[in-house]
Structures are given as structure tokens and as C-alpha cells.
PDB file of C-alpha atoms in Angstrom:
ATOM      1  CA  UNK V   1       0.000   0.000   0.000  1.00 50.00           C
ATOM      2  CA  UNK V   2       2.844   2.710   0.712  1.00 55.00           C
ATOM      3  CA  UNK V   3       4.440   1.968  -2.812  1.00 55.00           C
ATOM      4  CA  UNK V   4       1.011   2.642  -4.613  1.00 59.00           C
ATOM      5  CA  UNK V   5       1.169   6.126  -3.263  1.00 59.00           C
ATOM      6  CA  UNK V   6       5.020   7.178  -4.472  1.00 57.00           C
ATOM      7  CA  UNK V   7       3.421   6.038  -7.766  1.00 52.00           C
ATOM      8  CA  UNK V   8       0.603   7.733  -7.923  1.00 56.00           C
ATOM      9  CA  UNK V   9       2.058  10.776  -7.191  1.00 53.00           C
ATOM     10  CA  UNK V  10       4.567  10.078  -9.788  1.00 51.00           C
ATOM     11  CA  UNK V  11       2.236   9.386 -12.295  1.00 52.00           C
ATOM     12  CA  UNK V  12       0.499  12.646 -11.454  1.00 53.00           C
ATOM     13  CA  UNK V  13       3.501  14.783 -11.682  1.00 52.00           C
ATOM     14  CA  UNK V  14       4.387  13.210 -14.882  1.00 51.00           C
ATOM     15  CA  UNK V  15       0.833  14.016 -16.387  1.00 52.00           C
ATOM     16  CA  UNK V  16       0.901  17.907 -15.014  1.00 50.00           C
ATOM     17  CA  UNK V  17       4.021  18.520 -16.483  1.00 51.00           C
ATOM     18  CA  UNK V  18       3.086  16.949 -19.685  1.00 52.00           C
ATOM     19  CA  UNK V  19      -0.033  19.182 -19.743  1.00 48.00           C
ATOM     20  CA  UNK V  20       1.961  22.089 -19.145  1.00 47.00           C
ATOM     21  CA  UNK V  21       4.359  21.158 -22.248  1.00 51.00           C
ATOM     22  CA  UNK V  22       1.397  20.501 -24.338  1.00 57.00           C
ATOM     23  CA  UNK V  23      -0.223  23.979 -22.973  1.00 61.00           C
ATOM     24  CA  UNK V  24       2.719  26.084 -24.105  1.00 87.00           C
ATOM     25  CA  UNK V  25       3.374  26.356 -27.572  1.00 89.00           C
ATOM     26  CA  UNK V  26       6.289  27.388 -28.900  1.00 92.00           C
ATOM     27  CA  UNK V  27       8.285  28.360 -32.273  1.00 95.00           C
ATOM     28  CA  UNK V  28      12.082  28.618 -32.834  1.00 96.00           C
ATOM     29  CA  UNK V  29      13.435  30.320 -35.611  1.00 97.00           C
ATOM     30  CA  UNK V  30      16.625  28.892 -36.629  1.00 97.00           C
ATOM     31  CA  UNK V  31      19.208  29.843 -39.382  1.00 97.00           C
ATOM     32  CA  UNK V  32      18.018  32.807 -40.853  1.00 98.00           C
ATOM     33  CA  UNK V  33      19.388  35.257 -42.993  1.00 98.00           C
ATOM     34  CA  UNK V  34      17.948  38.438 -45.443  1.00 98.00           C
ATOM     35  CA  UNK V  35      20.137  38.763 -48.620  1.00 97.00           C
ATOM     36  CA  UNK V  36      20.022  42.250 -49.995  1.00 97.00           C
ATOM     37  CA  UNK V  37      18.827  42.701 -53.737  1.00 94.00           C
ATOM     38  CA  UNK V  38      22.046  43.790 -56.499  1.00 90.00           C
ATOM     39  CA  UNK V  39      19.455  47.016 -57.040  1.00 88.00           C
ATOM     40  CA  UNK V  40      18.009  48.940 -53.956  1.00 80.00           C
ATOM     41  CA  UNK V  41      14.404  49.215 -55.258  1.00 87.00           C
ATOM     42  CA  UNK V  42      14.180  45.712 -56.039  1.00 94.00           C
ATOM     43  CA  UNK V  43      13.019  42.995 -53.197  1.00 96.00           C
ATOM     44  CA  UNK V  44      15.333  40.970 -51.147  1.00 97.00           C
ATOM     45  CA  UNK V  45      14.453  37.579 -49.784  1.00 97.00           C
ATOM     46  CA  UNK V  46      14.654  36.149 -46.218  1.00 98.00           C
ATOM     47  CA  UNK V  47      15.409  32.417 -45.718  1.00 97.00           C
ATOM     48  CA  UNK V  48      15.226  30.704 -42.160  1.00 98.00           C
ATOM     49  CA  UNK V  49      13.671  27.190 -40.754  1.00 98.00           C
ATOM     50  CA  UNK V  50      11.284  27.367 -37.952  1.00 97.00           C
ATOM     51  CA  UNK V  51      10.407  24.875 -35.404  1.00 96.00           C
ATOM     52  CA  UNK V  52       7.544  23.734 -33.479  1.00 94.00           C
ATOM     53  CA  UNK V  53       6.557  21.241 -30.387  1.00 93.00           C
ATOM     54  CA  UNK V  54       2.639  21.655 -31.158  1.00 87.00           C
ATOM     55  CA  UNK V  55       1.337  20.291 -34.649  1.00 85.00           C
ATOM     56  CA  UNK V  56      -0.603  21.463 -36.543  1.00 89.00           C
ATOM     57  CA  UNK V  57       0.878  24.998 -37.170  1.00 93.00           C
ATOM     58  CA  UNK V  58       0.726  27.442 -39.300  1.00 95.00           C
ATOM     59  CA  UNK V  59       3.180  30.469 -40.397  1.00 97.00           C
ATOM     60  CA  UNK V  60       0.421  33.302 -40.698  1.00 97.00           C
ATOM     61  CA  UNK V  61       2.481  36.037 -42.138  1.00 97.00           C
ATOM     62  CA  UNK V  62       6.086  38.003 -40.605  1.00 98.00           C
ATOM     63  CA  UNK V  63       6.572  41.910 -40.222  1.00 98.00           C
ATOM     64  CA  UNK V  64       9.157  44.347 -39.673  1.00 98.00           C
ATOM     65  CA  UNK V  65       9.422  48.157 -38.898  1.00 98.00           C
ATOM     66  CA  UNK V  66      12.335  47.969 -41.616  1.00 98.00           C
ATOM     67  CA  UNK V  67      10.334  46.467 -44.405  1.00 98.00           C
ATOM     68  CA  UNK V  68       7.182  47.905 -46.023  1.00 97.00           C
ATOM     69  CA  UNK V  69       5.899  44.698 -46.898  1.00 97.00           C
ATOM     70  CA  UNK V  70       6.655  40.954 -47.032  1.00 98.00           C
ATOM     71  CA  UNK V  71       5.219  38.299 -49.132  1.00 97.00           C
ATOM     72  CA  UNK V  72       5.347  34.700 -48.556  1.00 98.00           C
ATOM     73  CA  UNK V  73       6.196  32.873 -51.837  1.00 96.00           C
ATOM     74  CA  UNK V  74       7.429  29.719 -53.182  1.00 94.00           C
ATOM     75  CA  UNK V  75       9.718  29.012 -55.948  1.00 88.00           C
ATOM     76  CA  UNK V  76       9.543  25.544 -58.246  1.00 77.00           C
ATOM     77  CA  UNK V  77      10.924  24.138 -61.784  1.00 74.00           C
ATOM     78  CA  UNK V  78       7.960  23.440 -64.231  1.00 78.00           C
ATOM     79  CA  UNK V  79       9.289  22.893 -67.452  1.00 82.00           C
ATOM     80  CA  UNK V  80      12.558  23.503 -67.457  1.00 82.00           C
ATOM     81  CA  UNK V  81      11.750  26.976 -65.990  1.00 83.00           C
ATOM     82  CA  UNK V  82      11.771  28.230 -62.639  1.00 80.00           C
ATOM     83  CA  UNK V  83       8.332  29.934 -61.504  1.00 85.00           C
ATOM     84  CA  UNK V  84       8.001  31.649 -58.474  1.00 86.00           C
ATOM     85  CA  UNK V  85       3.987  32.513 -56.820  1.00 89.00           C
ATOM     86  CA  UNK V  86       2.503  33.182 -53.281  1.00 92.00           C
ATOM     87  CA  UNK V  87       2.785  30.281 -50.946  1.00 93.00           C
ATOM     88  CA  UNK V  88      -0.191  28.267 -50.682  1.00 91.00           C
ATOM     89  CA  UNK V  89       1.243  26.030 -48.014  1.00 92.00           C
ATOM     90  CA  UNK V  90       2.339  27.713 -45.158  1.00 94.00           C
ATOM     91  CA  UNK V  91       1.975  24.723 -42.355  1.00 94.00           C
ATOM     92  CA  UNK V  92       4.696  23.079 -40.862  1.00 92.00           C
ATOM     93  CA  UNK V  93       5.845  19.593 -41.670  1.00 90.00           C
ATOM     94  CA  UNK V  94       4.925  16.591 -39.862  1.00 89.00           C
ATOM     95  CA  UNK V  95       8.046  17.111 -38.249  1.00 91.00           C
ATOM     96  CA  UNK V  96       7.051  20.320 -36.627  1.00 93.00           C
ATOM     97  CA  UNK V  97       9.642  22.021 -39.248  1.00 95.00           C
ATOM     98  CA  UNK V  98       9.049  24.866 -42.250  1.00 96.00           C
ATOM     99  CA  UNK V  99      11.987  25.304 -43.899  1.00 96.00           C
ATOM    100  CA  UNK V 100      12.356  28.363 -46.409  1.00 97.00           C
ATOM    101  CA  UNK V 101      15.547  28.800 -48.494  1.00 95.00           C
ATOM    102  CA  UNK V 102      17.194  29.636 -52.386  1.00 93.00           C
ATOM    103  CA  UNK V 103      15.190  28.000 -54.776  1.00 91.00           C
ATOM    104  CA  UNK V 104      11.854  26.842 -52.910  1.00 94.00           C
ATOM    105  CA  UNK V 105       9.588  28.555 -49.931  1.00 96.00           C
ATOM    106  CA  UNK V 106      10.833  32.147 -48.880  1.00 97.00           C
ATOM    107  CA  UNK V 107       9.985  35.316 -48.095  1.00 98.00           C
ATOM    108  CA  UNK V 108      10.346  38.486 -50.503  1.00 97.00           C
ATOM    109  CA  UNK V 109      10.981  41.912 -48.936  1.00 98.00           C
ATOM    110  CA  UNK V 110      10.011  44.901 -50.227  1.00 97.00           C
ATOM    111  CA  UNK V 111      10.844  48.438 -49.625  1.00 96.00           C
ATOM    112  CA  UNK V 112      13.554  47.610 -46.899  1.00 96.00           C
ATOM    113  CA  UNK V 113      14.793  51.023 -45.231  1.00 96.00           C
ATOM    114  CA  UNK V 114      18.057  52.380 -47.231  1.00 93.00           C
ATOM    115  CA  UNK V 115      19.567  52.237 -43.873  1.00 95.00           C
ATOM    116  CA  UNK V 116      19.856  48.765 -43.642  1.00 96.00           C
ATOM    117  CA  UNK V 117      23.475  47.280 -44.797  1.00 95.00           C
ATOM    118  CA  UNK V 118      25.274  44.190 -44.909  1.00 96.00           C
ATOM    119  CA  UNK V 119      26.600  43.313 -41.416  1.00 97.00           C
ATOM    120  CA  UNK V 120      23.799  44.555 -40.068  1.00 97.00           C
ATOM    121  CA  UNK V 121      20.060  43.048 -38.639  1.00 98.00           C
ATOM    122  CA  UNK V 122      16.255  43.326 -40.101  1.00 98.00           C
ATOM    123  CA  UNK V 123      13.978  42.833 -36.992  1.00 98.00           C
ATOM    124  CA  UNK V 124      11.473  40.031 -38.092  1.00 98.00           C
ATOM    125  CA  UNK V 125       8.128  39.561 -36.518  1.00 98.00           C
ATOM    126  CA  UNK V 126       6.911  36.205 -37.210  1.00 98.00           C
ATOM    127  CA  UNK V 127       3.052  35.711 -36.527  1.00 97.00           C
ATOM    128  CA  UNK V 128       2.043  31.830 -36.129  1.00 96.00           C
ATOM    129  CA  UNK V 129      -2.182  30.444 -35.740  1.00 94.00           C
ATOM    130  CA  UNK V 130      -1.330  28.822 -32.368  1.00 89.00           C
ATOM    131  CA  UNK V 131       1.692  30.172 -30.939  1.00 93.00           C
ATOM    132  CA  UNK V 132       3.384  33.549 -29.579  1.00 95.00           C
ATOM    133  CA  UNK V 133       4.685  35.628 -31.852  1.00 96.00           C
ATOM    134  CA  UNK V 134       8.663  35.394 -32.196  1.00 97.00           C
ATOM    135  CA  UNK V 135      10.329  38.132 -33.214  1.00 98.00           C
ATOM    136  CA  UNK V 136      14.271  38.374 -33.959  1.00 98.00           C
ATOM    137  CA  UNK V 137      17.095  40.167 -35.328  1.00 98.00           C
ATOM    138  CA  UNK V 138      17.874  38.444 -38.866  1.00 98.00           C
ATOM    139  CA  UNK V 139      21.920  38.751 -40.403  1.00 98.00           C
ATOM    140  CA  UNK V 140      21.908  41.005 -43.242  1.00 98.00           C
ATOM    141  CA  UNK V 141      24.197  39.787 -46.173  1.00 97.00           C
ATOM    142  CA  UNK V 142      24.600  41.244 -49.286  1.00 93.00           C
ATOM    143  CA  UNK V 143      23.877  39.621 -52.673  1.00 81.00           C
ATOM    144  CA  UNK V 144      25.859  36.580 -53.452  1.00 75.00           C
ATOM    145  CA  UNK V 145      27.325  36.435 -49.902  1.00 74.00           C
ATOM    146  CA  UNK V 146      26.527  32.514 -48.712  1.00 67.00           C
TER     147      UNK V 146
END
């Protein structure tokens, strides 16, 4: 009888603190970087991976106070010919992962402030369905830097 109690109360911990895990979703955004466009009045494009412990999630849209606008869009070869639209897909993998980078899901940036340069940081705002908003400071590279 004094072992079923320990147990119990083991058992009970165990299911508060998965409840608590389960209750707090989260998002980590992991290897980004914004590359700068050759032209200043052209768009550049922001690649990063997020990650999630809650499925399903969604990417809703990101912001910044240095960027007029950003557009979610996804680049793919048809034909022989690389075609790039808006994103239709924005939830994360089964995985809890979204990966956007060169040549497939990213982000286009338009109107970026003149007084951002290479070396420096774009604050990103990224707004999720059923998570907290994360917002960080994204590397700034220039065109062509990896």
C-alpha cells in the first residue's frame, strides 16, 4: 500500500508537467538570414527554418518596422523553368519544421529602409495560428554572400 502512493504521485507529476508542455506552444526560428537585392528598389528575400513542439501549425504572415511589406512565396521548376507565386502552403511539416531557403519557400521583402546594410540586422516579426509571436534580429548579407 505505501508503494502505490510514491506512484501515484509520480504518475500525477508526470501528467501535469506533460499538460503544461502541451499547454505552451512554442516556435524557434533557426538559421536565418535576409540577402540584400544587387538594385536597392528591387526585393530581397529572407530564408530561415522554424520549429515547433505543437502540430498542426501554421506560419500566418512576418513583419518588420524595416520592411514595407513581405510576401510569402514559393519558388519551383515546371518545365525547365523556374516559376516563383505566393505560398499556398504555409503549415509546418509533420516534423514540426518549415523550412524556407534559395530555390523553394521564402519570403520576398520589399521596400527595406536604405539604412539597412550588410553586417547589419532586419527585426522580423513572425506571426504563427497557435503560438506567440517570435520576433528576432535576422543577419543582413549582401547579394551573393553565402
Amino acid at each position: 500500500m505505501t508503494m502505490r502512493r510514491p506512484v501515484i504521485a509520480l504518475l500525477a507529476a508526470a501528467a501535469s508537467l506533460t499538460a503544461a508542455c502541451q499547454s505552451e506552444p512554442r516556435v524557434a526560428v533557426e538559421d536565418s538570414r535576409v540577402q540584400l537585392p544587387v538594385l536597392p528598389d528591387r526585393p530581397g528575400a529572407a530564408y530561415f527554418t522554424l520549429r515547433t513542439n505543437r502540430r498542426p501549425m501554421r506560419l500566418l504572415g512576418v513583419s518588420s518596422p524595416q520592411v514595407g511589406r513581405i510576401e510569402l512565396h514559393d519558388s519551383s521548376m515546371n518545365g525547365g523553368m523556374m516559376r516563383m507565386g505566393p505560398l499556398q502552403d504555409r503549415s509546418f511539416a509533420s516534423n514540426g519544421e518549415k523550412r524556407f531557403a534559395p530555390g523553394g519557400a521564402h519570403a520576398m521583402l520589399f521596400d527595406i529602409d536604405s539604412r539597412v546594410r550588410a553586417g547589419g540586422t532586419i527585426r522580423m516579426t513572425f506571426d504563427f495560428d497557435n503560438a506567440p509571436d517570435v520576433t528576432v534580429d535576422v543577419p543582413v548579407r549582401a547579394m551573393g554572400e553565402p
